[in-house]
Amino acid sequence: MKKALKILAVMGGVLVLLLAACALNHHIQLKREAPLCAPFTNLVTVDGARMSVYVEGGGERTLVLMSGSGTCSPVLDFKALYSQLTSAYQIAVVEKFGYGFSDITNKSRDIGVMLEHTRAALTQAGLEPPYVLCPHSMSGIEAVYWAQQYPDEVEAIIGLDMSTPAAYGEMTISGPVLQALQFGGAVGLTRFIPGLSDSAAIQSGALSEDEQAIYRAIFYRRTMTSDMVNEALCVKDNAETVAGGGIPQIPFLLFCSDGSGGTGFSKEAWRAIQAGFAAECGDAQVIELDCGHYVHDFEYERIAAEIKDFLT
């Protein structure tokens, strides 16, 4: 028993030393990468903290691109798509707290609070409704809630493989797993996983070498932040709130992936969820794509063309 305890103590000590070395390396790398993380977006003050809003293009319509859960740099993640749209529309990307260039906070992730933050950020950036909302993944429920609460502000919803309230009824959210991922990001374990920072945005080919370096630098700063974790832990309650509000009677264009790359469902189950939501909408068009969850990074040219046809 004594020998076993000694072995465990040695192993524990080695583990602590390894984690300390990992954290020190992470701290050094963060300092080196700091110049890459200088914001190139509008930083506006919302609820006492800074939120990042990127605005580009022009036109009569404003498209608001809303990122999915855990997307470390929404502005760069959406670049492949909005680069195809800025000649015809004004686009805006709001980075929620804990994402991109926005501050990390411990503010409530209740869907009503998040919506008011998003609306305030757009107003502070000088933008006015109505908007065409383009949510990816988890932001789908926020977009629907927005149309429920402020119908005059939402002209249409274009879902980029967006999640629906029904999707979260069957999904299990593990707090310990999320916290483990948060710890791994905080001490820099993510730096030792090959290819982890090479997101769909980088794979799209739309980012320059400098932008890829910026994306990776942001990734190591914005991996499972406290805001991201709290948002995931609140999502089932938020989805129930949205489900109780009914389906807004506005036009929907829904791009649906093959279910791979982050949906948590099989191809058949994911597309069934999308089709069920479309049937409830009454005025929805569904376009199925043979690509992963980040559809705007894989099929951005087709999506942009379909958006232009839809809005015309």
PDB file of N, CA and C in Angstrom, residues 101-136:
ATOM      1  N   PHE A 101     -12.905  39.294 -30.735  1.00  0.00           N
ATOM      2  CA  PHE A 101     -12.281  40.443 -30.100  1.00  0.00           C
ATOM      3  C   PHE A 101     -13.109  40.983 -28.932  1.00  0.00           C
ATOM      4  N   SER A 102     -14.261  40.382 -28.645  1.00  0.00           N
ATOM      5  CA  SER A 102     -15.096  40.847 -27.535  1.00  0.00           C
ATOM      6  C   SER A 102     -14.506  40.418 -26.195  1.00  0.00           C
ATOM      7  N   ASP A 103     -14.885  41.138 -25.152  1.00  0.00           N
ATOM      8  CA  ASP A 103     -14.393  40.814 -23.813  1.00  0.00           C
ATOM      9  C   ASP A 103     -14.947  39.480 -23.330  1.00  0.00           C
ATOM     10  N   ILE A 104     -14.161  38.818 -22.476  1.00  0.00           N
ATOM     11  CA  ILE A 104     -14.645  37.639 -21.754  1.00  0.00           C
ATOM     12  C   ILE A 104     -15.305  38.138 -20.474  1.00  0.00           C
ATOM     13  N   THR A 105     -16.512  37.699 -20.217  1.00  0.00           N
ATOM     14  CA  THR A 105     -17.269  38.159 -19.056  1.00  0.00           C
ATOM     15  C   THR A 105     -17.894  36.971 -18.337  1.00  0.00           C
ATOM     16  N   ASN A 106     -18.638  37.266 -17.308  1.00  0.00           N
ATOM     17  CA  ASN A 106     -19.449  36.241 -16.634  1.00  0.00           C
ATOM     18  C   ASN A 106     -20.912  36.658 -16.641  1.00  0.00           C
ATOM     19  N   LYS A 107     -21.310  37.350 -17.686  1.00  0.00           N
ATOM     20  CA  LYS A 107     -22.681  37.836 -17.770  1.00  0.00           C
ATOM     21  C   LYS A 107     -23.641  36.693 -18.097  1.00  0.00           C
ATOM     22  N   SER A 108     -24.893  36.887 -17.721  1.00  0.00           N
ATOM     23  CA  SER A 108     -25.923  35.880 -17.963  1.00  0.00           C
ATOM     24  C   SER A 108     -25.992  35.509 -19.437  1.00  0.00           C
ATOM     25  N   ARG A 109     -26.185  34.214 -19.693  1.00  0.00           N
ATOM     26  CA  ARG A 109     -26.353  33.732 -21.067  1.00  0.00           C
ATOM     27  C   ARG A 109     -27.807  33.349 -21.338  1.00  0.00           C
ATOM     28  N   ASP A 110     -28.699  33.922 -20.554  1.00  0.00           N
ATOM     29  CA  ASP A 110     -30.123  33.803 -20.856  1.00  0.00           C
ATOM     30  C   ASP A 110     -30.365  34.393 -22.238  1.00  0.00           C
ATOM     31  N   ILE A 111     -31.220  33.771 -23.013  1.00  0.00           N
ATOM     32  CA  ILE A 111     -31.386  34.177 -24.401  1.00  0.00           C
ATOM     33  C   ILE A 111     -31.877  35.617 -24.532  1.00  0.00           C
ATOM     34  N   GLY A 112     -32.699  36.060 -23.588  1.00  0.00           N
ATOM     35  CA  GLY A 112     -33.160  37.442 -23.621  1.00  0.00           C
ATOM     36  C   GLY A 112     -32.027  38.423 -23.411  1.00  0.00           C
ATOM     37  N   VAL A 113     -31.114  38.096 -22.499  1.00  0.00           N
ATOM     38  CA  VAL A 113     -29.959  38.958 -22.238  1.00  0.00           C
ATOM     39  C   VAL A 113     -29.045  39.000 -23.461  1.00  0.00           C
ATOM     40  N   MET A 114     -28.768  37.835 -24.038  1.00  0.00           N
ATOM     41  CA  MET A 114     -27.880  37.798 -25.216  1.00  0.00           C
ATOM     42  C   MET A 114     -28.474  38.590 -26.370  1.00  0.00           C
ATOM     43  N   LEU A 115     -29.784  38.484 -26.575  1.00  0.00           N
ATOM     44  CA  LEU A 115     -30.414  39.220 -27.661  1.00  0.00           C
ATOM     45  C   LEU A 115     -30.285  40.725 -27.452  1.00  0.00           C
ATOM     46  N   GLU A 116     -30.515  41.181 -26.232  1.00  0.00           N
ATOM     47  CA  GLU A 116     -30.410  42.618 -25.975  1.00  0.00           C
ATOM     48  C   GLU A 116     -28.974  43.107 -26.179  1.00  0.00           C
ATOM     49  N   HIS A 117     -28.000  42.273 -25.840  1.00  0.00           N
ATOM     50  CA  HIS A 117     -26.607  42.635 -26.093  1.00  0.00           C
ATOM     51  C   HIS A 117     -26.358  42.780 -27.597  1.00  0.00           C
ATOM     52  N   THR A 118     -26.861  41.844 -28.379  1.00  0.00           N
ATOM     53  CA  THR A 118     -26.657  41.885 -29.829  1.00  0.00           C
ATOM     54  C   THR A 118     -27.314  43.105 -30.438  1.00  0.00           C
ATOM     55  N   ARG A 119     -28.552  43.386 -30.032  1.00  0.00           N
ATOM     56  CA  ARG A 119     -29.271  44.542 -30.562  1.00  0.00           C
ATOM     57  C   ARG A 119     -28.553  45.846 -30.191  1.00  0.00           C
ATOM     58  N   ALA A 120     -28.096  45.927 -28.946  1.00  0.00           N
ATOM     59  CA  ALA A 120     -27.411  47.133 -28.500  1.00  0.00           C
ATOM     60  C   ALA A 120     -26.097  47.322 -29.257  1.00  0.00           C
ATOM     61  N   ALA A 121     -25.386  46.235 -29.513  1.00  0.00           N
ATOM     62  CA  ALA A 121     -24.115  46.323 -30.236  1.00  0.00           C
ATOM     63  C   ALA A 121     -24.333  46.853 -31.650  1.00  0.00           C
ATOM     64  N   LEU A 122     -25.369  46.392 -32.320  1.00  0.00           N
ATOM     65  CA  LEU A 122     -25.667  46.869 -33.669  1.00  0.00           C
ATOM     66  C   LEU A 122     -26.035  48.349 -33.651  1.00  0.00           C
ATOM     67  N   THR A 123     -26.827  48.735 -32.671  1.00  0.00           N
ATOM     68  CA  THR A 123     -27.198  50.152 -32.552  1.00  0.00           C
ATOM     69  C   THR A 123     -25.975  51.018 -32.309  1.00  0.00           C
ATOM     70  N   GLN A 124     -25.094  50.571 -31.415  1.00  0.00           N
ATOM     71  CA  GLN A 124     -23.876  51.322 -31.112  1.00  0.00           C
ATOM     72  C   GLN A 124     -22.974  51.433 -32.343  1.00  0.00           C
ATOM     73  N   ALA A 125     -23.056  50.434 -33.217  1.00  0.00           N
ATOM     74  CA  ALA A 125     -22.240  50.448 -34.441  1.00  0.00           C
ATOM     75  C   ALA A 125     -22.881  51.278 -35.545  1.00  0.00           C
ATOM     76  N   GLY A 126     -24.054  51.863 -35.260  1.00  0.00           N
ATOM     77  CA  GLY A 126     -24.711  52.735 -36.216  1.00  0.00           C
ATOM     78  C   GLY A 126     -25.636  52.041 -37.199  1.00  0.00           C
ATOM     79  N   LEU A 127     -26.038  50.824 -36.893  1.00  0.00           N
ATOM     80  CA  LEU A 127     -26.917  50.063 -37.782  1.00  0.00           C
ATOM     81  C   LEU A 127     -28.346  50.072 -37.255  1.00  0.00           C
ATOM     82  N   GLU A 128     -29.293  50.051 -38.175  1.00  0.00           N
ATOM     83  CA  GLU A 128     -30.704  50.092 -37.800  1.00  0.00           C
ATOM     84  C   GLU A 128     -31.461  48.958 -38.485  1.00  0.00           C
ATOM     85  N   PRO A 129     -32.492  48.417 -37.806  1.00  0.00           N
ATOM     86  CA  PRO A 129     -33.327  47.400 -38.432  1.00  0.00           C
ATOM     87  C   PRO A 129     -34.225  48.012 -39.500  1.00  0.00           C
ATOM     88  N   PRO A 130     -34.851  47.154 -40.329  1.00  0.00           N
ATOM     89  CA  PRO A 130     -34.921  45.698 -40.203  1.00  0.00           C
ATOM     90  C   PRO A 130     -33.650  45.016 -40.714  1.00  0.00           C
ATOM     91  N   TYR A 131     -33.448  43.788 -40.210  1.00  0.00           N
ATOM     92  CA  TYR A 131     -32.287  42.996 -40.576  1.00  0.00           C
ATOM     93  C   TYR A 131     -32.721  41.680 -41.218  1.00  0.00           C
ATOM     94  N   VAL A 132     -31.817  41.134 -42.009  1.00  0.00           N
ATOM     95  CA  VAL A 132     -31.933  39.746 -42.443  1.00  0.00           C
ATOM     96  C   VAL A 132     -30.949  38.966 -41.577  1.00  0.00           C
ATOM     97  N   LEU A 133     -31.450  38.080 -40.742  1.00  0.00           N
ATOM     98  CA  LEU A 133     -30.605  37.341 -39.819  1.00  0.00           C
ATOM     99  C   LEU A 133     -30.068  36.080 -40.489  1.00  0.00           C
ATOM    100  N   CYS A 134     -28.766  35.844 -40.319  1.00  0.00           N
ATOM    101  CA  CYS A 134     -28.109  34.673 -40.918  1.00  0.00           C
ATOM    102  C   CYS A 134     -27.394  33.899 -39.813  1.00  0.00           C
ATOM    103  N   PRO A 135     -28.115  33.100 -39.049  1.00  0.00           N
ATOM    104  CA  PRO A 135     -27.509  32.396 -37.919  1.00  0.00           C
ATOM    105  C   PRO A 135     -26.898  31.058 -38.312  1.00  0.00           C
ATOM    106  N   HIS A 136     -25.773  30.751 -37.692  1.00  0.00           N
ATOM    107  CA  HIS A 136     -25.173  29.425 -37.832  1.00  0.00           C
ATOM    108  C   HIS A 136     -25.349  28.663 -36.521  1.00  0.00           C
TER     109      HIS A 136
END
